[in-house]
Coordinates of C-alpha atoms in Angstrom, one line a residue:
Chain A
X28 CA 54.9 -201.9 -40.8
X29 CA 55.4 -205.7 -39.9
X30 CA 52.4 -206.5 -42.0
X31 CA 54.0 -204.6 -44.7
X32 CA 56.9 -206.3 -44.5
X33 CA 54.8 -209.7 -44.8
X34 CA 53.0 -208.8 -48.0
X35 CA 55.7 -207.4 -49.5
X36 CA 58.7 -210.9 -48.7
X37 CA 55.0 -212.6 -50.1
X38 CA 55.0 -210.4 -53.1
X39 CA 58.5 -211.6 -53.9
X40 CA 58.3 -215.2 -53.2
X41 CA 55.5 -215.1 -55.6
X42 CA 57.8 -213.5 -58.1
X43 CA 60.5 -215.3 -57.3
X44 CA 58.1 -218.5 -57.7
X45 CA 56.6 -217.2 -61.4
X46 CA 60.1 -216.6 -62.8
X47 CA 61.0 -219.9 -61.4
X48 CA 58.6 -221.9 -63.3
X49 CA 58.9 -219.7 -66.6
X50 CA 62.7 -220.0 -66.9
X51 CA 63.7 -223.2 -65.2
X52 CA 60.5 -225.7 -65.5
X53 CA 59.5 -224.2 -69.1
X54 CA 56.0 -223.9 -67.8
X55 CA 54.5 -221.6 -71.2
X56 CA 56.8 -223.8 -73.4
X57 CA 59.1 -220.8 -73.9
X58 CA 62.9 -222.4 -73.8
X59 CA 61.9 -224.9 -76.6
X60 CA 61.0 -222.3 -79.5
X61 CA 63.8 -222.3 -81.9
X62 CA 65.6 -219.0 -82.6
X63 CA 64.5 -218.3 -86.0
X64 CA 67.2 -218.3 -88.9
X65 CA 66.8 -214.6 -89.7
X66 CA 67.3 -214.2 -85.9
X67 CA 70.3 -215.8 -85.1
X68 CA 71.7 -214.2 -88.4
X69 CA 71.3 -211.1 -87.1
X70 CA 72.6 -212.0 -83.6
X71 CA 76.1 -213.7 -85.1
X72 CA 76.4 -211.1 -87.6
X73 CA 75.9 -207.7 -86.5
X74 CA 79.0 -207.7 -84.2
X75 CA 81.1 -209.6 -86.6
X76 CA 84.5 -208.4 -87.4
X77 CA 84.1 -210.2 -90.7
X78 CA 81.4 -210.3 -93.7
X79 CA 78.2 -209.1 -93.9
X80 CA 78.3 -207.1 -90.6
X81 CA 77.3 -203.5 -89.6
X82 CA 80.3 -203.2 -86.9
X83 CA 76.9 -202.1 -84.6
X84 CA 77.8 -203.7 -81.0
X85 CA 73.5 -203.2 -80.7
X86 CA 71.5 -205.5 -82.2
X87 CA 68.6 -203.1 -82.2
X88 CA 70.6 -200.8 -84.4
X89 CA 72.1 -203.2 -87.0
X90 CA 68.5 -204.7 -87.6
X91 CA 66.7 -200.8 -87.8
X92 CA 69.7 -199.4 -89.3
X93 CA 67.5 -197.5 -92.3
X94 CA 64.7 -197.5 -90.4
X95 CA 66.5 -195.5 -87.4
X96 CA 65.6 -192.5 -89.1
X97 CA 62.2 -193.6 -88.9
X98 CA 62.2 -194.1 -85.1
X99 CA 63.6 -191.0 -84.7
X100 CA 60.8 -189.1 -86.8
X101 CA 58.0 -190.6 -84.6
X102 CA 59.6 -189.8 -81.3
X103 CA 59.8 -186.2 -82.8
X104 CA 56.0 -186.3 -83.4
X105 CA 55.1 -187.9 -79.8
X106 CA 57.6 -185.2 -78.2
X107 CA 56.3 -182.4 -79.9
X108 CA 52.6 -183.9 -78.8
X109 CA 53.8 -183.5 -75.3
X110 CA 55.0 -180.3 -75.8
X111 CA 52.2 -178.8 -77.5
X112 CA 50.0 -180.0 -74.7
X113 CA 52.2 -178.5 -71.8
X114 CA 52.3 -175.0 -73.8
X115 CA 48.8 -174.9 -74.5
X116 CA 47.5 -176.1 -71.2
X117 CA 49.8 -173.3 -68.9
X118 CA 50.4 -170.8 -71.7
X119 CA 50.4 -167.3 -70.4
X120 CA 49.9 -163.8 -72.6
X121 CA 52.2 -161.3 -73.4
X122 CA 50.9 -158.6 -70.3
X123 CA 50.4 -162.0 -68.6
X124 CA 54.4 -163.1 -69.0
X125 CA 55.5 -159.2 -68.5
X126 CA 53.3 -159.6 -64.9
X127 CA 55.1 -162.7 -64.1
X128 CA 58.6 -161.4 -64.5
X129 CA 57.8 -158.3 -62.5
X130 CA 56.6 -160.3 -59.7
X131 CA 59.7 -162.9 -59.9
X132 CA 62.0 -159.8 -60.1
X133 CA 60.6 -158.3 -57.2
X134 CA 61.4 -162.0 -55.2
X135 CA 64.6 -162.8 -53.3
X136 CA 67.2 -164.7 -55.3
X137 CA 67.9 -167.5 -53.2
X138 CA 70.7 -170.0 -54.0
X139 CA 72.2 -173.0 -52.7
X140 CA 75.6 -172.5 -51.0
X141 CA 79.1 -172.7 -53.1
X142 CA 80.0 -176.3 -51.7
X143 CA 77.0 -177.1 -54.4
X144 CA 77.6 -174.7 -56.9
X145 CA 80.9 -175.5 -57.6
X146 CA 80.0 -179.1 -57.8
X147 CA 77.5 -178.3 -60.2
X148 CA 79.4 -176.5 -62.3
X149 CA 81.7 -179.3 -62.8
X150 CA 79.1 -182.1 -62.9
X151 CA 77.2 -180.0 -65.7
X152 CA 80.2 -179.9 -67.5
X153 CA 80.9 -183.9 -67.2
X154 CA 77.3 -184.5 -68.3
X155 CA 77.2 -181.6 -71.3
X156 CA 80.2 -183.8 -72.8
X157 CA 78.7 -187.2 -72.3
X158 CA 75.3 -185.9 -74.0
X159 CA 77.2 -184.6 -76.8
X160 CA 79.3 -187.9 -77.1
X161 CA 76.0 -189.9 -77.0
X162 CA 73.9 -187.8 -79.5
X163 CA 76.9 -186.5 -82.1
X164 CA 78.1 -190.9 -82.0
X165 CA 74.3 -192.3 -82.4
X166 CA 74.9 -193.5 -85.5
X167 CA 77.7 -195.6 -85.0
X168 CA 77.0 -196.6 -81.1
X169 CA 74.3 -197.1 -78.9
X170 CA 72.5 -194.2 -78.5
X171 CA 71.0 -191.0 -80.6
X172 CA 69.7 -187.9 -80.5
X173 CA 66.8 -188.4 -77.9
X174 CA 68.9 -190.1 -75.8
X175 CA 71.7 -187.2 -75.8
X176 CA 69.4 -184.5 -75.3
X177 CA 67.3 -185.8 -72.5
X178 CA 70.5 -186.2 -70.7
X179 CA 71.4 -182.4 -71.6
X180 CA 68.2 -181.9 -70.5
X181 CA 69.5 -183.1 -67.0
X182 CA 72.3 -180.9 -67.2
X183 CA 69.9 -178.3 -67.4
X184 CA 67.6 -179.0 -64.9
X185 CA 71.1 -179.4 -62.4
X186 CA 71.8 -175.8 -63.0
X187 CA 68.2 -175.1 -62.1
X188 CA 68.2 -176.4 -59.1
X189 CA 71.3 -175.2 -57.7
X190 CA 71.1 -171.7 -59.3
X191 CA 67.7 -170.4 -59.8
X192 CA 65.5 -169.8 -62.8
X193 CA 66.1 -166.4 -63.0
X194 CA 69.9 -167.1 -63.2
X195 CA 69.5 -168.8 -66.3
X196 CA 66.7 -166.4 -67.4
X197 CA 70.0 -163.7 -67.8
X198 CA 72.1 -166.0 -69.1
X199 CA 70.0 -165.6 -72.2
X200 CA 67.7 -169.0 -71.5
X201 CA 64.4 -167.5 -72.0
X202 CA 61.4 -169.2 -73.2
X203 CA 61.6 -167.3 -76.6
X204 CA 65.0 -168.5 -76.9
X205 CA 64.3 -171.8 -75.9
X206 CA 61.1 -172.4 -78.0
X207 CA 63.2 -170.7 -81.0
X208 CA 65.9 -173.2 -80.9
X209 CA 63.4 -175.8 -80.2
X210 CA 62.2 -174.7 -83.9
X211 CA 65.3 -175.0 -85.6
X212 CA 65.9 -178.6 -84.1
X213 CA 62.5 -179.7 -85.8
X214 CA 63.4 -177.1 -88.8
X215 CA 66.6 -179.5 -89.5
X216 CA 64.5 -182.5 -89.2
X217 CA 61.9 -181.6 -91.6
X218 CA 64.8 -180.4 -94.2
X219 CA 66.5 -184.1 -93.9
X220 CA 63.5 -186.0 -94.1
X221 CA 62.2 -184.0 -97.0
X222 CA 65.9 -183.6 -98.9
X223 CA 65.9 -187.3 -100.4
X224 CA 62.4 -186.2 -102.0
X225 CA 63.5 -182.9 -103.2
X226 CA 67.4 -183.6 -104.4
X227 CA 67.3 -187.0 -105.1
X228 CA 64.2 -187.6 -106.3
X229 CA 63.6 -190.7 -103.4
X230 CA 61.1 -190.8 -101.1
X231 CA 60.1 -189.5 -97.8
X232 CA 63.2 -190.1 -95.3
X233 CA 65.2 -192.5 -97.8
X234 CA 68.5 -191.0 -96.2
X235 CA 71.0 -193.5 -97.5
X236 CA 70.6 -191.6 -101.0
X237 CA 72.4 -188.4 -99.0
X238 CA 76.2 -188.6 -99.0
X239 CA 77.4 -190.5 -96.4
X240 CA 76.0 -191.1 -93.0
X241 CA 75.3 -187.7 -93.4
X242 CA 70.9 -188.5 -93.4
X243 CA 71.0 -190.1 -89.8
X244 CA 74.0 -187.9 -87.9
X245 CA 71.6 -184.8 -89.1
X246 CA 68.8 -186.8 -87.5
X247 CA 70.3 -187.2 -84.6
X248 CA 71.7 -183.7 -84.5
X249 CA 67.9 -182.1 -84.9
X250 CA 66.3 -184.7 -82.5
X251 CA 69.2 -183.7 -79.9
X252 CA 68.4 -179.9 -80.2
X253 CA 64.5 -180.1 -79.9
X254 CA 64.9 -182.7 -77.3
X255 CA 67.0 -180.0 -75.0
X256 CA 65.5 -177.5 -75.6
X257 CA 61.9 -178.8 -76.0
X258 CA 62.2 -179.9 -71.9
X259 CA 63.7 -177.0 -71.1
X260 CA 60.7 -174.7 -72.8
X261 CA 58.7 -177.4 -70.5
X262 CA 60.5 -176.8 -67.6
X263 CA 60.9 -173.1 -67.1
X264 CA 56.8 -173.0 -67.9
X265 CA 56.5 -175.4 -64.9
X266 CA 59.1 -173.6 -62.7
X267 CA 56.9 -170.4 -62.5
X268 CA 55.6 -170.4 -58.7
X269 CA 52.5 -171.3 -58.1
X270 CA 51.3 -168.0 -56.4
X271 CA 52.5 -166.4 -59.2
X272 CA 50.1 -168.3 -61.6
X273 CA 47.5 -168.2 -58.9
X274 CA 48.0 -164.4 -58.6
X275 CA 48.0 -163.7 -62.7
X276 CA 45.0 -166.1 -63.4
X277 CA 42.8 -164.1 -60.5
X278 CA 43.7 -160.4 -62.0
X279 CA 42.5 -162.3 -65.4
X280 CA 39.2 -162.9 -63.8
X281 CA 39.3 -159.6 -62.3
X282 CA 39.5 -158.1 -65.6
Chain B
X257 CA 72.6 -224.3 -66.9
X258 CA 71.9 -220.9 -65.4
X259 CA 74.3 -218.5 -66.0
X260 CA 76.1 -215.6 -64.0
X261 CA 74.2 -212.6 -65.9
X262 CA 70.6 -214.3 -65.3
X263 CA 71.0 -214.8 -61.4
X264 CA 72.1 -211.1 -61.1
X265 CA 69.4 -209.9 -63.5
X266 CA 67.1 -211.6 -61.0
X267 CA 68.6 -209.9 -58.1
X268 CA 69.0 -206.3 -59.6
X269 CA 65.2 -207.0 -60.8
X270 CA 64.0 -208.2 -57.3
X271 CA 65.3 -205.1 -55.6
X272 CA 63.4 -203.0 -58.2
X273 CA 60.5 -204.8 -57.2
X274 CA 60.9 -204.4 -53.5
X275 CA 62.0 -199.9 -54.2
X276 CA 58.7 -200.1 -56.0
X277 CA 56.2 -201.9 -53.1
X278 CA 57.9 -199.3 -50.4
X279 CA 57.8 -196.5 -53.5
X280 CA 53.6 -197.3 -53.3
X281 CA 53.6 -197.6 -49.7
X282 CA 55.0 -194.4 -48.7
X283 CA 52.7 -191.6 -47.3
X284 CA 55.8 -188.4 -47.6
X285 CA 55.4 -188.0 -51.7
X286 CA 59.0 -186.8 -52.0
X287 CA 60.2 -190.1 -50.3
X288 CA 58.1 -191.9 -52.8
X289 CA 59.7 -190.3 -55.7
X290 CA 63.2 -190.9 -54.4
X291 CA 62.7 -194.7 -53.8
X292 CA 61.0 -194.4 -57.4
X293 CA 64.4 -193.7 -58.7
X294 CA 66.3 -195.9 -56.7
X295 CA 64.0 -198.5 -58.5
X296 CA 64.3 -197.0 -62.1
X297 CA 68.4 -197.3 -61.5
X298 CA 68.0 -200.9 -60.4
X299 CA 65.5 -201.2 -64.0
X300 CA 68.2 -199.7 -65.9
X301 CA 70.9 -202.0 -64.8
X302 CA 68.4 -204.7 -65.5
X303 CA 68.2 -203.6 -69.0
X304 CA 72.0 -203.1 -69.5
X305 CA 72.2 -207.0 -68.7
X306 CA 69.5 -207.3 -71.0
X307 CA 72.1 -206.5 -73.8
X308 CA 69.8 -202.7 -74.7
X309 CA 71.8 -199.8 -73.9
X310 CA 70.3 -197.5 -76.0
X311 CA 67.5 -197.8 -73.8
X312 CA 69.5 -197.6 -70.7
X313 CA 70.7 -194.2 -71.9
X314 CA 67.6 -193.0 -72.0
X315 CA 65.6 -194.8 -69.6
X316 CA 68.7 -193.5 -67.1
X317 CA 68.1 -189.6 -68.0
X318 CA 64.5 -190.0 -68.1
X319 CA 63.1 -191.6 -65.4
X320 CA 66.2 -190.5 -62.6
X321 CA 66.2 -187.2 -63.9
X322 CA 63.8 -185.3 -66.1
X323 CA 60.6 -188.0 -64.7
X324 CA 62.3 -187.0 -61.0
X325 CA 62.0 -183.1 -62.0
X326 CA 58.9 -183.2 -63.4
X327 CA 57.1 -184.7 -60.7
X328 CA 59.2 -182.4 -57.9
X329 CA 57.9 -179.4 -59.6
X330 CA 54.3 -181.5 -59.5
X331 CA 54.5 -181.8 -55.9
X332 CA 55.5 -178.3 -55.3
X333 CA 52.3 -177.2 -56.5
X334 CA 50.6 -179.1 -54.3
X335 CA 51.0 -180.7 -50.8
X336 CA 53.7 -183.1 -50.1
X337 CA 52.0 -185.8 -47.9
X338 CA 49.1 -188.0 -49.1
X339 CA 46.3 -187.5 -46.3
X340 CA 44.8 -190.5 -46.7
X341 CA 41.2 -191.9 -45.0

């Protein structure tokens, strides 16, 4: 432990040494370079209460403010990637999912006590509003719909823990359910990228032709819904027990 | 000539550093993970100063919570101590 200790206060000197020399003593030659002009316009103007402004308090946004859309569309593609991967890798069949839930029925329910139940309940309900408030305001503040539904996501995964899978399971969360609304999330992406092309005669994701901001809130609004509920499809796959999967996958062989 | 928001950047960055040394050091696997997010939270603060919090939002949900899950249910299919040689 003492030796860890040692490396570790070395570790830090070192980076305590590195940042040193980078920031203060302009070793690479960094504090000279000049902010470009198309830089420092951006940086004076995109919080500006007057002129060319886009009232954005983030940079990122006021310079990608078209091209948001964009981001968005490529973090649907990587996250439905991920998804694909996790379905096809621990996918089960029909007999194999109807085997599952007798065996999970057949479990005891265990919970955690109400001191952390009731807490949950009122901490999802805190978190459901702040997700909503990040993803439904994305176009205007920081934020968007990936952000929103990862933290709905959370609120999910809180109710997991403290009430149990099968809980949620009869509330109606089921991986059909999940992996439908996962659909229509994508469903409404793939209408507003394709709607500029089809009504307006544009391109491919020019959403400033649609009325309003209505192109990038309906963005958002897609990417928030197949964020949720594309971890929570992930999550109830992974939350199957291990015997479980262990016990299915032998009767498989066994077949 | 330095000013206020660069020294604490430095600090909140130099504690991430040190939650992520003790983070690889640890032998319990669920220990590991909770320093891990100690160290994300002290990354996230570092990017609020940075003047990004779009990717605080995210990187906030992410890495304390759905990265945190994710590798919980990991470790439940396996064994929670590394056994090392």
């Amino acid at each position: 432990m003492k030796r860890d200790a040692i490396v570790a206060i070395f570790f830090l000197l070192a980076f305590l040494f590195v940042s040193y020399a980078v920031t203060v003593k302009n070793v690479l030659g960094l504090g000279e370079a000049e902010l470009r002009p198309l830089g420092e316009f951006y940086l004076s103007h995109s919080f500006a209460h007057e002129g060319l402004t886009s009232h954005s308090p983030e940079v990122v946004t006021a310079i990608v403010w078209n091209y948001r859309g964009f981001d968005t569309l490529f973090e649907t593609f990587v996250f439905f990637l991920a998804i694909m991967g996790a379905l096809s890798v621990l996918r089960l069949t029909e007999e194999q999912a109807k085997i599952v839930r007798e065996i999970e029925g057949r479990e005891p329910h265990r919970r955690m006590d109400i001191i952390v139940r009731a807490t949950t309940k009122l901490v999802v309900i805190m978190i459901v509003s702040i997700s909503a408030s990040i993803a439904l305001h994305g176009h205007i503040t920081p934020g968007g719909g990936f952000q929103g539904g990862s933290a709905m996501a959370v609120a999910a995964l809180l109710l997991f823990a403290a009430f149990s899978k099968f809980t949620l399971e009869r509330k109606g969360l089921t991986l059909g359910h999940t992996m439908s609304a996962y659909a229509i999330g994508l469903a409404l992406i793939m209408v507003t990228v394709l709607a500029p092309l089809f009504l307006y005669g544009g391109k491919i994701l020019e959403i400033n032709l649609l009325p309003g901001e209505m192109g990038l809130f309906n963005l958002d609004v897609g990417e928030y819904t197949a964020v949720t509920f594309g971890f929570l499809t992930v999550f109830l796959i992974l939350g199957i027990p291990e015997w479980i999967f262990k016990n299915v996958l032998r009767r498989e062989m066994n077949d | 000539m330095i000013e206020l928001h660069l020294i604490i950047l430095a600090i909140v960055v130099s504690f991430g550093f040190v939650f992520s040394y003790l983070a690889m050091k640890e032998h319990d696997l669920l220990k590991a993970l909770a320093l891990s997010s100690v160290q994300s939270t002290f990354f996230a603060l570092g990017f609020y100063i940075l003047a990004a919090p779009d990717i605080v939002l995210a990187y906030l949900a992410i890495a304390v919570g759905a990265y945190t899950a994710l590798i919980i249910l990991a470790i439940s299919k396996t064994e929670r101590y590394e056994v090392g040689e």
